[in-house]
Coordinates of C-alpha atoms and ligand atoms in Angstrom, one line a residue:
X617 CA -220.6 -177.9 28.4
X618 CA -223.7 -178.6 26.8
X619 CA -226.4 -175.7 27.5
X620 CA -225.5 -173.1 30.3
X621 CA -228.7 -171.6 29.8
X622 CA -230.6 -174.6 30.1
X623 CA -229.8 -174.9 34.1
X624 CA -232.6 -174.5 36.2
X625 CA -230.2 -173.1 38.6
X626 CA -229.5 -170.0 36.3
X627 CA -233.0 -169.9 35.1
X628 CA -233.1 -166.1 36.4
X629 CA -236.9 -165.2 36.4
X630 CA -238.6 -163.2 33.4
X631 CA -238.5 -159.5 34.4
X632 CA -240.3 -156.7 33.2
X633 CA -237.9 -154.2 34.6
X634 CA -234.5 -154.5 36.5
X635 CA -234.8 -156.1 40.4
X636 CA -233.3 -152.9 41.8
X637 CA -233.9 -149.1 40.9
X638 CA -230.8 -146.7 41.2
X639 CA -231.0 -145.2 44.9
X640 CA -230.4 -146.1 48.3
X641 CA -234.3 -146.8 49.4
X642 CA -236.0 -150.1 50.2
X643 CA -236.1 -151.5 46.4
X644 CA -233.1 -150.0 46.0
X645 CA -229.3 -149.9 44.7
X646 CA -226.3 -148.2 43.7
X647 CA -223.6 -149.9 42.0
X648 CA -220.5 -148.4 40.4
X649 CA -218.7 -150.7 38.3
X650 CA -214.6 -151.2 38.3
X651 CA -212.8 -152.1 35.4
X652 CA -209.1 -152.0 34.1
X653 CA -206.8 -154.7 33.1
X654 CA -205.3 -157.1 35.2
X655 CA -203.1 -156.0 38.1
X656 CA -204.4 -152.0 37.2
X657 CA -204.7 -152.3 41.0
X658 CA -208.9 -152.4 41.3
X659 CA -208.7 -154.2 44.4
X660 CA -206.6 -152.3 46.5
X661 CA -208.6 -149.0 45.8
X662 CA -211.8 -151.1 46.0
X663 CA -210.5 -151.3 49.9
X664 CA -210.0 -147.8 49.9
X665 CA -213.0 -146.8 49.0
X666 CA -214.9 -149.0 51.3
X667 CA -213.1 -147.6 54.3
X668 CA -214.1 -143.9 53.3
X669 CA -217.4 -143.9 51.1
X670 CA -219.1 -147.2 52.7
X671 CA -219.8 -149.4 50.1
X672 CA -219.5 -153.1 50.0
X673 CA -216.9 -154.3 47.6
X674 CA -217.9 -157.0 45.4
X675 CA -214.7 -158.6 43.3
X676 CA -216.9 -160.8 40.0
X677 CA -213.4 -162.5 40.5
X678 CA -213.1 -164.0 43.8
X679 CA -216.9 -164.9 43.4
X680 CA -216.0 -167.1 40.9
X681 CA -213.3 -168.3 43.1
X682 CA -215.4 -168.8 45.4
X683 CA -218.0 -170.6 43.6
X684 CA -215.1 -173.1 42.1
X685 CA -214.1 -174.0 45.6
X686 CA -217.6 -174.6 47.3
X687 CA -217.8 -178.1 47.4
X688 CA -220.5 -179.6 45.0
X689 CA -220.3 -176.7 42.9
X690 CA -221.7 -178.0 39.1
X691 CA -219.9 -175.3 37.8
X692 CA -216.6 -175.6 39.5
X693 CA -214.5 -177.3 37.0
X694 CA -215.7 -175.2 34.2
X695 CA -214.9 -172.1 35.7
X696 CA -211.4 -173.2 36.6
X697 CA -210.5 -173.9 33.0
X698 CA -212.0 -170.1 32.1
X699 CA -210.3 -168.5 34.4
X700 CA -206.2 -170.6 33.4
X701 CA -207.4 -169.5 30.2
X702 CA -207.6 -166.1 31.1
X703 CA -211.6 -166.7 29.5
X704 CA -214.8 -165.1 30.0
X705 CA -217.1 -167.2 32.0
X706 CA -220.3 -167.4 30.5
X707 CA -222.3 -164.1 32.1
X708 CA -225.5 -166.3 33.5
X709 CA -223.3 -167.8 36.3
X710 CA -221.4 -164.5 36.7
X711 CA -224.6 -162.5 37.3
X712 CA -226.5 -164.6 39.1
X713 CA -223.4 -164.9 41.9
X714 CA -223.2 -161.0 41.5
X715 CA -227.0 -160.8 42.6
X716 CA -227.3 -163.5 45.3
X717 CA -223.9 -161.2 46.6
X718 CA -226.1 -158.0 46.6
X719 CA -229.2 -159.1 47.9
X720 CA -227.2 -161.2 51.0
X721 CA -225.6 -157.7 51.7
X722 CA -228.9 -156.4 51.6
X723 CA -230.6 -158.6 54.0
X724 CA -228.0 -159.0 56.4
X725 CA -225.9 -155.7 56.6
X726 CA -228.5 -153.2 54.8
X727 CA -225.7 -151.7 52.4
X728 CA -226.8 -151.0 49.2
X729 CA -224.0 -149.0 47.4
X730 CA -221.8 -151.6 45.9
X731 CA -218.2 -151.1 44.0
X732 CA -218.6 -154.5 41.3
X733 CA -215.0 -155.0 40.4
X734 CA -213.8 -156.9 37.3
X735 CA -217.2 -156.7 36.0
X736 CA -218.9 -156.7 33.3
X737 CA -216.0 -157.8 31.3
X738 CA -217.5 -158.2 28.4
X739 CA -220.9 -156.2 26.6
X740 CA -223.3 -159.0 27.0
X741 CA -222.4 -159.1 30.6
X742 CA -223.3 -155.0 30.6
X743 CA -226.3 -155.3 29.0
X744 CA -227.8 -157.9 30.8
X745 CA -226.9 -156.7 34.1
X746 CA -228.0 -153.6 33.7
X747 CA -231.5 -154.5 32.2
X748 CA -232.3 -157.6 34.6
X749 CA -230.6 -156.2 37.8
X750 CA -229.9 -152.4 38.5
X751 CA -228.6 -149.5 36.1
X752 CA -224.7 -148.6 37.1
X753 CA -224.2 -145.1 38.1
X754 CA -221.0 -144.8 36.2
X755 CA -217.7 -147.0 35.6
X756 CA -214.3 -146.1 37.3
X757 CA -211.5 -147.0 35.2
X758 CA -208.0 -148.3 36.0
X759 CA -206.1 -147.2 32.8
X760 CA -202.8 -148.8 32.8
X761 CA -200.1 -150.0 30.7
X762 CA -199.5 -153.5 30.4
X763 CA -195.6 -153.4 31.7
X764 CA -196.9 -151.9 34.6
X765 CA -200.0 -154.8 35.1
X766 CA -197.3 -157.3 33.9
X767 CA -194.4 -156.8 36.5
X768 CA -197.3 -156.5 39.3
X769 CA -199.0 -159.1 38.6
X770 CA -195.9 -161.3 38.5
X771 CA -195.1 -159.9 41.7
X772 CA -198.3 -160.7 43.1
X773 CA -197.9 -164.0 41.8
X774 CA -194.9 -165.0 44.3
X775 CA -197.6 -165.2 47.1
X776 CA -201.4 -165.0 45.6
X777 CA -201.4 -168.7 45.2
X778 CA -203.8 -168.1 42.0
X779 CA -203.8 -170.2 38.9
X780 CA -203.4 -167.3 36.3
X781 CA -200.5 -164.9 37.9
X782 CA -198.0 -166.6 35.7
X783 CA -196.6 -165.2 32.4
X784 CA -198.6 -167.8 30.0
X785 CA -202.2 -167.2 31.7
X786 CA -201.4 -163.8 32.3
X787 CA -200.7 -162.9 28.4
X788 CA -204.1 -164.6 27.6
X789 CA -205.7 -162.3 30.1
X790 CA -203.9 -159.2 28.6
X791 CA -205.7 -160.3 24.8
X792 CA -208.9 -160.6 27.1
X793 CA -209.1 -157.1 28.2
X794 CA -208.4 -155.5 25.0
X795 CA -210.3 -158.0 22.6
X796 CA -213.8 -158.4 24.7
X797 CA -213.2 -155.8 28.3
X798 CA -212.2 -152.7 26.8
X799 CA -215.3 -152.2 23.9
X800 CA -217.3 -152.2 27.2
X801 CA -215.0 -149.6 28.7
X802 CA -215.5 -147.6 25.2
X803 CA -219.0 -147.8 25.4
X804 CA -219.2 -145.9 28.8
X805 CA -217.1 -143.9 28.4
X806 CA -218.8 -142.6 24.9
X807 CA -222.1 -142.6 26.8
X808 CA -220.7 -140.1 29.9
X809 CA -220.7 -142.6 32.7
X810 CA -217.3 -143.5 33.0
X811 CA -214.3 -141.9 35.3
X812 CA -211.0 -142.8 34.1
X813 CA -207.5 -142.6 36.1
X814 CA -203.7 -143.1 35.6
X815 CA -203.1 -146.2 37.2
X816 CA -199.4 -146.4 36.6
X817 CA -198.9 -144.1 39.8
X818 CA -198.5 -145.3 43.4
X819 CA -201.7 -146.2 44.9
X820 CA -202.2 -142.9 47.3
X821 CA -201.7 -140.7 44.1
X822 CA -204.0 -143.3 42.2
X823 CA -206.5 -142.6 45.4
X824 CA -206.2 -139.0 45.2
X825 CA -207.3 -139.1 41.4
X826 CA -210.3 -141.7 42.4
X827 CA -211.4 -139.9 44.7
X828 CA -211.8 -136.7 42.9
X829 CA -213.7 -138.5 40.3
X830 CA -216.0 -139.7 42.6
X831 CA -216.8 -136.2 43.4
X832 CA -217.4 -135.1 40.2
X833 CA -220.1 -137.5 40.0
X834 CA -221.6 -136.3 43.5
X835 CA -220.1 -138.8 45.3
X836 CA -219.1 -137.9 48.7
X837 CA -217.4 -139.6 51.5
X838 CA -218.8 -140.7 54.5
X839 CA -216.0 -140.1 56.8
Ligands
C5P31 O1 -210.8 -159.9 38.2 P1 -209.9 -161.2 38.3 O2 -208.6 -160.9 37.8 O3 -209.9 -161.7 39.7 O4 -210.6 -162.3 37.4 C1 -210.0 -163.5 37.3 C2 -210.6 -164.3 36.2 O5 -212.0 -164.6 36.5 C3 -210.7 -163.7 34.8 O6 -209.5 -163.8 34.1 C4 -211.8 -164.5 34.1 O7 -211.4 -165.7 33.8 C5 -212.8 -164.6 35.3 N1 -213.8 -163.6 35.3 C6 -214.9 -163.7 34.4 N2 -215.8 -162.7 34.3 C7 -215.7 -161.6 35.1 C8 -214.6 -161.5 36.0 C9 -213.7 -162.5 36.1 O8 -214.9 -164.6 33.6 N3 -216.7 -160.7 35.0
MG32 MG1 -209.0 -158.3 41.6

């Protein structure tokens, strides 16, 4: 792949300051990132969470699914072999499918409080991200052993139809998370922002322990 960064497509414009300030106002936007290791269950309390709190659920994941699939995509095939690879994909395709995501939401539901799961997986993602599009309010994070992940995942795997829920891919994605995903994790969670629950429970205990983070960071339900 010869220059990612070289594609007009990605060629986000120069910006003196992020595209969104933190807050729910016109200009606007909230995000609260989701991380944790494969399988730690992010998507099933994503759901959760949308249902009680209101916020639009954006997986970094099935964007780049989606993306591979669209027909004419340029960056189809190289996203496929990333993610059998259990790979990062390089963060300019990542973010700018994150931010066309937000502002489509924006325009045609007027949500702005997004959950951004699976992302950013690795620190150049953070940085970026949170200098070129909007500041993340904290980081809620899935901490789970990889037995756990590993048996769910293989589980999940008997009808998710993906490419990576099978033992080789899903040992690259373990190295992954702990070589590139978790220093991200660190950083957060040394800086303050980041809640962190057991994620080897069942998910309404898991829930009950999200939920009380969210709280302690003033973030209430809506219903
Ligand atoms: O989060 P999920 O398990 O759906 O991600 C599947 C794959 O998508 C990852 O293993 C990785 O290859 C790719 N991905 C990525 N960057 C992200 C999120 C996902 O490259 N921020
Ligand atoms: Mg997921």
């Amino acid at each position: 792949m010869s220059s990612i960064k070289d594609n007009p497509a990605l060629q986000a414009p120069k910006r003196e300051k992020p595209l969104f300030a933190p807050g729910v106002a016109d200009g606007q936007a909230i995000v609260i990132f989701v991380l944790g290791g494969p399988g730690a269950g992010k998507g099933t309390q994503c759901a959760n969470l949308v249902r009680d709190y209101g916020f639009r659920h954006l997986s970094a994941g099935d964007l780049l699914r989606e993306e591979q699939d669209r027909p004419g995509s340029e960056f189809g095939d190289m996203i496929k072999t990333y993610i059998k690879e259990g790979q990062i994909v390089p963060m300019e395709v990542t973010i700018q499918l994150l931010e066309n995501a937000m502002k489509d939401t924006i325009d045609t539901k007027g949500v702005r409080k997004f959950l951004i799961d699976g992302f950013p997986r690795k620190m150049d993602q953070a940085l970026a991200f949170e200098e070129k599009v909007v500041p993340s309010k904290f980081t809620l994070f899935f901490d789970c052993p990889e037995e756990t992940m590993r048996e769910r995942l293989l589980n999940r795997g008997k009808t998710s139809g993906r490419a990576d829920d099978n033992e080789e891919s899903i040992k690259k994605r373990f190295r992954t998370f702990v070589d590139t995903s978790m220093p991200v994790v660190d950083m957060f969670e040394k800086e303050g922002r980041c809640v962190k629950v057991d994620a080897r429970k069942g998910p309404e205990e898991v829930y009950e322990q999200v939920r009380s983070g969210f709280e302690s960071k003033g973030v209430m339900p809506e219903k």
